[in-house]
PDB file of C-alpha atoms in Angstrom:
ATOM      1  CA  MET A   1       8.361  60.787  -0.044  1.00 48.00           C
ATOM      2  CA  GLY A   2      11.792  59.062  -0.778  1.00 55.00           C
ATOM      3  CA  VAL A   3      10.643  55.598  -1.735  1.00 57.00           C
ATOM      4  CA  GLU A   4       9.061  54.573  -4.521  1.00 63.00           C
ATOM      5  CA  GLY A   5       7.363  51.469  -6.863  1.00 63.00           C
ATOM      6  CA  CYS A   6       7.065  48.244  -4.586  1.00 72.00           C
ATOM      7  CA  THR A   7       8.995  50.006  -1.604  1.00 72.00           C
ATOM      8  CA  LYS A   8       6.162  52.148  -1.399  1.00 77.00           C
ATOM      9  CA  CYS A   9       3.522  49.740  -1.604  1.00 81.00           C
ATOM     10  CA  ILE A  10       5.201  48.029   1.325  1.00 79.00           C
ATOM     11  CA  LYS A  11       5.313  51.001   3.167  1.00 79.00           C
ATOM     12  CA  TYR A  12       1.840  51.702   3.010  1.00 83.00           C
ATOM     13  CA  MET A  13       1.074  47.691   3.815  1.00 83.00           C
ATOM     14  CA  LEU A  14       3.607  48.131   6.977  1.00 82.00           C
ATOM     15  CA  PHE A  15       1.364  51.252   7.859  1.00 85.00           C
ATOM     16  CA  PHE A  16      -1.762  49.423   7.454  1.00 86.00           C
ATOM     17  CA  PHE A  17      -0.661  45.974   9.496  1.00 83.00           C
ATOM     18  CA  ASN A  18       0.464  48.452  12.382  1.00 85.00           C
ATOM     19  CA  PHE A  19      -2.696  49.836  12.287  1.00 88.00           C
ATOM     20  CA  ILE A  20      -3.757  46.103  12.886  1.00 85.00           C
ATOM     21  CA  PHE A  21      -1.343  45.358  15.493  1.00 84.00           C
ATOM     22  CA  TRP A  22      -2.410  48.426  16.951  1.00 88.00           C
ATOM     23  CA  LEU A  23      -5.925  47.708  17.236  1.00 87.00           C
ATOM     24  CA  ALA A  24      -4.873  43.923  18.253  1.00 82.00           C
ATOM     25  CA  GLY A  25      -3.381  45.633  21.467  1.00 84.00           C
ATOM     26  CA  CYS A  26      -6.838  47.611  22.076  1.00 88.00           C
ATOM     27  CA  VAL A  27      -8.212  43.821  21.592  1.00 83.00           C
ATOM     28  CA  ILE A  28      -6.352  42.136  23.596  1.00 79.00           C
ATOM     29  CA  LEU A  29      -6.144  45.056  26.375  1.00 86.00           C
ATOM     30  CA  GLY A  30      -9.785  45.315  26.320  1.00 86.00           C
ATOM     31  CA  VAL A  31     -10.302  40.910  26.837  1.00 79.00           C
ATOM     32  CA  ALA A  32      -7.628  41.344  29.568  1.00 80.00           C
ATOM     33  CA  LEU A  33      -9.419  43.618  31.615  1.00 85.00           C
ATOM     34  CA  TRP A  34     -12.654  42.001  30.931  1.00 82.00           C
ATOM     35  CA  LEU A  35     -11.273  38.573  32.548  1.00 75.00           C
ATOM     36  CA  ARG A  36      -9.583  40.710  35.129  1.00 78.00           C
ATOM     37  CA  HIS A  37     -12.807  42.114  36.284  1.00 80.00           C
ATOM     38  CA  ASP A  38     -15.185  38.799  35.132  1.00 77.00           C
ATOM     39  CA  PRO A  39     -18.009  38.456  37.852  1.00 74.00           C
ATOM     40  CA  GLN A  40     -17.168  34.560  37.664  1.00 70.00           C
ATOM     41  CA  THR A  41     -13.480  34.816  37.650  1.00 70.00           C
ATOM     42  CA  SER A  42     -13.407  37.702  40.007  1.00 72.00           C
ATOM     43  CA  ASN A  43     -16.034  36.170  42.663  1.00 69.00           C
ATOM     44  CA  LEU A  44     -13.586  32.970  43.071  1.00 69.00           C
ATOM     45  CA  LEU A  45     -10.424  34.087  42.889  1.00 66.00           C
ATOM     46  CA  GLU A  46     -10.926  36.953  45.405  1.00 66.00           C
ATOM     47  CA  LEU A  47     -12.085  34.470  47.858  1.00 69.00           C
ATOM     48  CA  GLU A  48     -10.207  33.809  51.372  1.00 68.00           C
ATOM     49  CA  PHE A  49     -10.425  31.154  53.338  1.00 64.00           C
ATOM     50  CA  ASP A  50      -8.781  30.174  56.689  1.00 63.00           C
ATOM     51  CA  GLY A  51      -6.089  32.320  55.915  1.00 61.00           C
ATOM     52  CA  ALA A  52      -5.198  31.083  52.388  1.00 62.00           C
ATOM     53  CA  GLN A  53      -6.672  32.708  48.899  1.00 63.00           C
ATOM     54  CA  ALA A  54      -7.450  31.661  45.720  1.00 66.00           C
ATOM     55  CA  PRO A  55      -4.286  30.350  43.462  1.00 66.00           C
ATOM     56  CA  SER A  56      -3.370  33.381  41.656  1.00 67.00           C
ATOM     57  CA  THR A  57      -1.731  31.848  38.653  1.00 68.00           C
ATOM     58  CA  PHE A  58      -4.764  32.879  36.419  1.00 69.00           C
ATOM     59  CA  TYR A  59      -4.423  36.612  37.608  1.00 73.00           C
ATOM     60  CA  ILE A  60      -0.758  36.839  36.949  1.00 75.00           C
ATOM     61  CA  SER A  61      -1.391  35.474  33.310  1.00 72.00           C
ATOM     62  CA  VAL A  62      -4.608  38.102  32.839  1.00 77.00           C
ATOM     63  CA  HIS A  63      -1.303  40.861  34.526  1.00 80.00           C
ATOM     64  CA  ILE A  64       0.641  40.355  32.200  1.00 78.00           C
ATOM     65  CA  LEU A  65      -1.687  40.459  28.923  1.00 77.00           C
ATOM     66  CA  ILE A  66      -2.752  43.631  29.816  1.00 84.00           C
ATOM     67  CA  ALA A  67       0.821  44.611  30.421  1.00 85.00           C
ATOM     68  CA  VAL A  68       1.322  43.090  26.456  1.00 81.00           C
ATOM     69  CA  GLY A  69      -1.425  44.976  25.425  1.00 84.00           C
ATOM     70  CA  ALA A  70      -0.483  47.981  26.419  1.00 88.00           C
ATOM     71  CA  VAL A  71       2.963  47.613  24.794  1.00 87.00           C
ATOM     72  CA  MET A  72       1.581  46.427  21.715  1.00 85.00           C
ATOM     73  CA  MET A  73      -0.379  49.909  21.536  1.00 88.00           C
ATOM     74  CA  VAL A  74       2.558  51.780  22.152  1.00 89.00           C
ATOM     75  CA  VAL A  75       4.605  49.929  19.330  1.00 87.00           C
ATOM     76  CA  GLY A  76       2.190  50.077  16.671  1.00 87.00           C
ATOM     77  CA  PHE A  77       1.941  53.516  16.901  1.00 88.00           C
ATOM     78  CA  LEU A  78       5.476  53.502  16.597  1.00 85.00           C
ATOM     79  CA  GLY A  79       5.359  51.628  13.529  1.00 85.00           C
ATOM     80  CA  CYS A  80       2.914  53.551  11.948  1.00 86.00           C
ATOM     81  CA  TYR A  81       4.566  57.073  12.277  1.00 85.00           C
ATOM     82  CA  GLY A  82       8.338  55.139  11.396  1.00 83.00           C
ATOM     83  CA  ALA A  83       6.295  53.703   8.031  1.00 82.00           C
ATOM     84  CA  ILE A  84       4.485  57.051   7.192  1.00 83.00           C
ATOM     85  CA  GLN A  85       7.480  59.459   7.957  1.00 82.00           C
ATOM     86  CA  GLU A  86      10.473  56.977   6.882  1.00 79.00           C
ATOM     87  CA  SER A  87      12.326  57.179   9.527  1.00 81.00           C
ATOM     88  CA  GLN A  88      15.124  54.512   9.506  1.00 83.00           C
ATOM     89  CA  CYS A  89      15.747  55.398  13.499  1.00 85.00           C
ATOM     90  CA  LEU A  90      12.363  54.665  14.393  1.00 84.00           C
ATOM     91  CA  LEU A  91      11.888  51.514  11.934  1.00 84.00           C
ATOM     92  CA  GLY A  92      14.884  50.252  13.420  1.00 85.00           C
ATOM     93  CA  THR A  93      13.602  50.921  17.175  1.00 87.00           C
ATOM     94  CA  PHE A  94      10.123  49.338  16.091  1.00 87.00           C
ATOM     95  CA  PHE A  95      12.001  46.274  14.648  1.00 87.00           C
ATOM     96  CA  ALA A  96      13.803  45.696  18.021  1.00 88.00           C
ATOM     97  CA  CYS A  97      10.508  46.043  19.960  1.00 87.00           C
ATOM     98  CA  LEU A  98       9.216  43.285  17.674  1.00 87.00           C
ATOM     99  CA  VAL A  99      11.595  40.533  17.911  1.00 88.00           C
ATOM    100  CA  ILE A 100      11.779  41.156  21.641  1.00 87.00           C
ATOM    101  CA  LEU A 101       7.961  41.023  21.667  1.00 84.00           C
ATOM    102  CA  PHE A 102       8.160  37.968  19.813  1.00 84.00           C
ATOM    103  CA  ALA A 103      10.384  36.253  21.770  1.00 84.00           C
ATOM    104  CA  CYS A 104       8.742  36.761  25.304  1.00 80.00           C
ATOM    105  CA  GLU A 105       5.311  36.151  23.388  1.00 77.00           C
ATOM    106  CA  VAL A 106       6.723  32.713  22.613  1.00 78.00           C
ATOM    107  CA  ALA A 107       8.515  31.907  25.772  1.00 79.00           C
ATOM    108  CA  ALA A 108       4.961  32.875  27.171  1.00 73.00           C
ATOM    109  CA  GLY A 109       3.537  30.156  25.035  1.00 72.00           C
ATOM    110  CA  ILE A 110       5.957  27.532  26.133  1.00 76.00           C
ATOM    111  CA  TRP A 111       4.977  28.027  29.309  1.00 73.00           C
ATOM    112  CA  GLY A 112       1.439  28.562  28.953  1.00 69.00           C
ATOM    113  CA  PHE A 113       1.589  25.010  26.926  1.00 71.00           C
ATOM    114  CA  MET A 114       3.476  23.397  29.800  1.00 74.00           C
ATOM    115  CA  HIS A 115       1.068  25.134  32.449  1.00 71.00           C
ATOM    116  CA  LYS A 116      -2.342  24.701  30.920  1.00 69.00           C
ATOM    117  CA  ASP A 117      -3.816  22.641  33.057  1.00 73.00           C
ATOM    118  CA  THR A 118      -2.491  24.179  36.252  1.00 78.00           C
ATOM    119  CA  VAL A 119      -5.137  27.387  36.601  1.00 74.00           C
ATOM    120  CA  SER A 120      -8.329  24.509  36.372  1.00 80.00           C
ATOM    121  CA  SER A 121      -6.405  21.945  38.889  1.00 84.00           C
ATOM    122  CA  GLU A 122      -5.360  24.614  41.661  1.00 83.00           C
ATOM    123  CA  MET A 123      -8.731  26.031  41.789  1.00 84.00           C
ATOM    124  CA  VAL A 124     -10.482  22.660  41.795  1.00 87.00           C
ATOM    125  CA  LYS A 125      -7.585  21.521  44.839  1.00 87.00           C
ATOM    126  CA  TYR A 126      -9.259  25.084  46.470  1.00 86.00           C
ATOM    127  CA  TYR A 127     -12.419  23.922  46.115  1.00 87.00           C
ATOM    128  CA  ASP A 128     -12.114  20.327  47.610  1.00 87.00           C
ATOM    129  CA  SER A 129     -10.311  21.631  50.293  1.00 85.00           C
ATOM    130  CA  VAL A 130     -13.008  24.299  51.144  1.00 85.00           C
ATOM    131  CA  TYR A 131     -15.827  21.596  50.528  1.00 85.00           C
ATOM    132  CA  ASP A 132     -13.562  19.080  52.398  1.00 83.00           C
ATOM    133  CA  LYS A 133     -13.890  21.863  55.739  1.00 80.00           C
ATOM    134  CA  ALA A 134     -17.662  22.853  55.052  1.00 79.00           C
ATOM    135  CA  VAL A 135     -18.611  19.475  55.428  1.00 76.00           C
ATOM    136  CA  GLY A 136     -16.567  17.342  56.998  1.00 66.00           C
ATOM    137  CA  GLN A 137     -15.398  19.885  59.838  1.00 54.00           C
ATOM    138  CA  SER A 138     -16.453  18.445  63.370  1.00 45.00           C
ATOM    139  CA  LEU A 139     -19.690  20.182  65.590  1.00 44.00           C
ATOM    140  CA  THR A 140     -16.716  21.814  67.778  1.00 48.00           C
ATOM    141  CA  ASP A 141     -14.955  23.868  65.107  1.00 59.00           C
ATOM    142  CA  ARG A 142     -18.643  25.787  63.896  1.00 64.00           C
ATOM    143  CA  GLU A 143     -16.719  29.066  63.336  1.00 67.00           C
ATOM    144  CA  LYS A 144     -14.507  27.253  60.309  1.00 68.00           C
ATOM    145  CA  THR A 145     -17.539  25.447  59.183  1.00 72.00           C
ATOM    146  CA  LYS A 146     -19.710  28.497  59.211  1.00 77.00           C
ATOM    147  CA  ALA A 147     -16.578  30.514  57.401  1.00 78.00           C
ATOM    148  CA  ALA A 148     -15.844  27.341  54.762  1.00 80.00           C
ATOM    149  CA  ALA A 149     -19.893  27.234  54.035  1.00 82.00           C
ATOM    150  CA  THR A 150     -19.563  30.866  52.862  1.00 82.00           C
ATOM    151  CA  VAL A 151     -16.701  30.538  50.750  1.00 83.00           C
ATOM    152  CA  LEU A 152     -18.452  27.372  49.176  1.00 84.00           C
ATOM    153  CA  LYS A 153     -21.825  29.215  48.485  1.00 84.00           C
ATOM    154  CA  VAL A 154     -19.920  31.797  46.836  1.00 83.00           C
ATOM    155  CA  PHE A 155     -18.569  28.670  44.346  1.00 84.00           C
ATOM    156  CA  HIS A 156     -21.895  27.324  43.938  1.00 86.00           C
ATOM    157  CA  GLU A 157     -23.862  30.376  43.183  1.00 84.00           C
ATOM    158  CA  THR A 158     -21.150  31.735  40.746  1.00 83.00           C
ATOM    159  CA  LEU A 159     -20.662  28.551  39.100  1.00 84.00           C
ATOM    160  CA  ASN A 160     -24.193  26.914  39.122  1.00 86.00           C
ATOM    161  CA  CYS A 161     -22.718  23.792  40.445  1.00 86.00           C
ATOM    162  CA  CYS A 162     -22.732  21.505  43.575  1.00 85.00           C
ATOM    163  CA  GLY A 163     -20.075  19.296  44.936  1.00 83.00           C
ATOM    164  CA  LYS A 164     -17.003  17.725  44.122  1.00 84.00           C
ATOM    165  CA  GLY A 165     -18.792  14.951  41.972  1.00 75.00           C
ATOM    166  CA  HIS A 166     -22.299  13.662  41.350  1.00 70.00           C
ATOM    167  CA  GLY A 167     -22.380  11.424  44.237  1.00 74.00           C
ATOM    168  CA  THR A 168     -21.555  14.631  46.595  1.00 79.00           C
ATOM    169  CA  ALA A 169     -23.583  16.553  44.745  1.00 75.00           C
ATOM    170  CA  VAL A 170     -26.632  14.733  45.534  1.00 78.00           C
ATOM    171  CA  PHE A 171     -25.493  14.230  49.125  1.00 80.00           C
ATOM    172  CA  THR A 172     -25.328  18.301  49.615  1.00 79.00           C
ATOM    173  CA  PHE A 173     -28.350  18.365  48.006  1.00 77.00           C
ATOM    174  CA  ILE A 174     -29.822  15.799  50.322  1.00 80.00           C
ATOM    175  CA  MET A 175     -28.553  17.560  53.319  1.00 78.00           C
ATOM    176  CA  ASP A 176     -29.986  21.135  52.027  1.00 78.00           C
ATOM    177  CA  THR A 177     -33.212  19.519  51.595  1.00 78.00           C
ATOM    178  CA  LEU A 178     -33.367  18.751  54.987  1.00 76.00           C
ATOM    179  CA  SER A 179     -31.947  21.902  56.033  1.00 73.00           C
ATOM    180  CA  ILE A 180     -28.884  20.666  57.630  1.00 75.00           C
ATOM    181  CA  THR A 181     -26.797  22.924  55.434  1.00 75.00           C
ATOM    182  CA  ASP A 182     -27.229  25.372  53.120  1.00 80.00           C
ATOM    183  CA  LEU A 183     -24.633  25.040  50.277  1.00 82.00           C
ATOM    184  CA  CYS A 184     -26.251  24.245  46.876  1.00 83.00           C
ATOM    185  CA  PRO A 185     -27.184  27.378  44.767  1.00 83.00           C
ATOM    186  CA  SER A 186     -30.689  28.344  45.025  1.00 76.00           C
ATOM    187  CA  SER A 187     -31.186  27.218  41.397  1.00 75.00           C
ATOM    188  CA  GLY A 188     -31.304  23.506  42.562  1.00 71.00           C
ATOM    189  CA  THR A 189     -28.693  22.135  40.413  1.00 74.00           C
ATOM    190  CA  THR A 190     -25.973  19.152  41.316  1.00 70.00           C
ATOM    191  CA  THR A 191     -24.465  19.272  38.392  1.00 79.00           C
ATOM    192  CA  ASN A 192     -20.338  18.801  39.216  1.00 82.00           C
ATOM    193  CA  CYS A 193     -18.417  21.461  40.269  1.00 87.00           C
ATOM    194  CA  HIS A 194     -15.217  20.179  38.991  1.00 87.00           C
ATOM    195  CA  GLU A 195     -16.298  20.227  35.735  1.00 86.00           C
ATOM    196  CA  ARG A 196     -17.589  23.870  35.807  1.00 86.00           C
ATOM    197  CA  ILE A 197     -14.330  24.995  37.176  1.00 85.00           C
ATOM    198  CA  ASN A 198     -12.499  23.319  34.038  1.00 83.00           C
ATOM    199  CA  ILE A 199     -14.803  24.694  31.509  1.00 83.00           C
ATOM    200  CA  LEU A 200     -14.520  28.262  32.826  1.00 79.00           C
ATOM    201  CA  PHE A 201     -10.795  28.254  32.938  1.00 75.00           C
ATOM    202  CA  SER A 202     -10.052  26.067  29.910  1.00 74.00           C
ATOM    203  CA  ASP A 203     -12.204  28.620  27.623  1.00 73.00           C
ATOM    204  CA  LYS A 204     -10.368  31.739  28.703  1.00 71.00           C
ATOM    205  CA  ILE A 205      -7.335  29.721  28.109  1.00 73.00           C
ATOM    206  CA  TYR A 206      -8.278  28.880  24.573  1.00 75.00           C
ATOM    207  CA  LEU A 207      -9.452  32.602  23.927  1.00 74.00           C
ATOM    208  CA  ILE A 208      -5.628  34.167  25.502  1.00 72.00           C
ATOM    209  CA  GLY A 209      -4.093  31.513  22.973  1.00 76.00           C
ATOM    210  CA  ILE A 210      -6.235  32.092  19.529  1.00 78.00           C
ATOM    211  CA  ALA A 211      -5.796  36.073  20.522  1.00 74.00           C
ATOM    212  CA  ALA A 212      -1.755  35.205  21.048  1.00 76.00           C
ATOM    213  CA  LEU A 213      -1.486  33.361  17.849  1.00 81.00           C
ATOM    214  CA  VAL A 214      -3.018  35.959  15.767  1.00 80.00           C
ATOM    215  CA  VAL A 215      -0.689  38.911  16.970  1.00 79.00           C
ATOM    216  CA  ALA A 216       1.975  36.404  16.827  1.00 83.00           C
ATOM    217  CA  VAL A 217       1.223  36.271  12.252  1.00 84.00           C
ATOM    218  CA  ILE A 218       0.746  39.856  12.331  1.00 82.00           C
ATOM    219  CA  MET A 219       3.994  39.961  13.977  1.00 84.00           C
ATOM    220  CA  ILE A 220       5.876  38.210  11.618  1.00 87.00           C
ATOM    221  CA  PHE A 221       4.652  40.446   8.640  1.00 85.00           C
ATOM    222  CA  GLU A 222       5.442  43.644  10.318  1.00 84.00           C
ATOM    223  CA  MET A 223       8.962  42.356  10.547  1.00 85.00           C
ATOM    224  CA  ILE A 224       9.402  41.284   7.024  1.00 86.00           C
ATOM    225  CA  PHE A 225       7.558  44.707   5.862  1.00 83.00           C
ATOM    226  CA  SER A 226       9.617  46.810   7.965  1.00 84.00           C
ATOM    227  CA  MET A 227      13.354  45.460   7.256  1.00 84.00           C
ATOM    228  CA  VAL A 228      12.298  45.410   3.544  1.00 82.00           C
ATOM    229  CA  LEU A 229      11.347  49.371   3.809  1.00 82.00           C
ATOM    230  CA  CYS A 230      14.410  50.243   6.095  1.00 80.00           C
ATOM    231  CA  CYS A 231      16.371  48.522   3.641  1.00 79.00           C
ATOM    232  CA  GLY A 232      14.077  50.598   0.377  1.00 77.00           C
ATOM    233  CA  ILE A 233      15.112  53.784   2.171  1.00 77.00           C
ATOM    234  CA  ARG A 234      18.440  53.187   2.760  1.00 77.00           C
ATOM    235  CA  ASN A 235      18.910  52.506  -0.898  1.00 73.00           C
ATOM    236  CA  SER A 236      16.523  55.330  -1.890  1.00 66.00           C
ATOM    237  CA  PRO A 237      18.698  58.013  -4.117  1.00 59.00           C
ATOM    238  CA  VAL A 238      17.097  60.977  -2.202  1.00 53.00           C
ATOM    239  CA  TYR A 239      18.470  59.807   1.430  1.00 48.00           C
TER     240      TYR A 239
END
């Protein structure tokens, strides 16, 4: 093809980075689908009690991640093909897509940093409301008490925890021992559920943050290489 010397080296480097970018898109799509269908999160986020569902903020983030992974795969393929064919049109389109993706990623990163504790805090509030209804409902409201106890049992079995804090965990465990309720998990643990919820969602958000940072670094290199290669193609005597 037309480019020679350092520009030719950049061409193959751009192809290599785009291949990595395409692989990163595959990984992000795979991780997002795993987060969407992970038994722990899906068991909790698909719960419904008294007409109210569990907070969907986490699922919104995951669905955005699925879309990003799919778009990255398409853009990565576009960049690979444009670099090999030395097409200014494809490289220009690729660069424009990267700029849009990078801007969206920065905006999403700022939003995520500002709301990093929202997912776990919303889930904690939802858990507390279900716990209060399961333990504190009056005897005249047995139907709601039973429904709340069923939802609460799913929380406890999924996270292997029991109670809002150490005191409530011991209280619930004693109630179970006396056969008044059946809320704690079969393992008999008295671990704080607030702590388990925070760990569960914080770890997953941390994983998303690492993936976004790696992709952002790759995108910066790709934008630089695509512009250099585009200028090299334009200045090449063959074109």
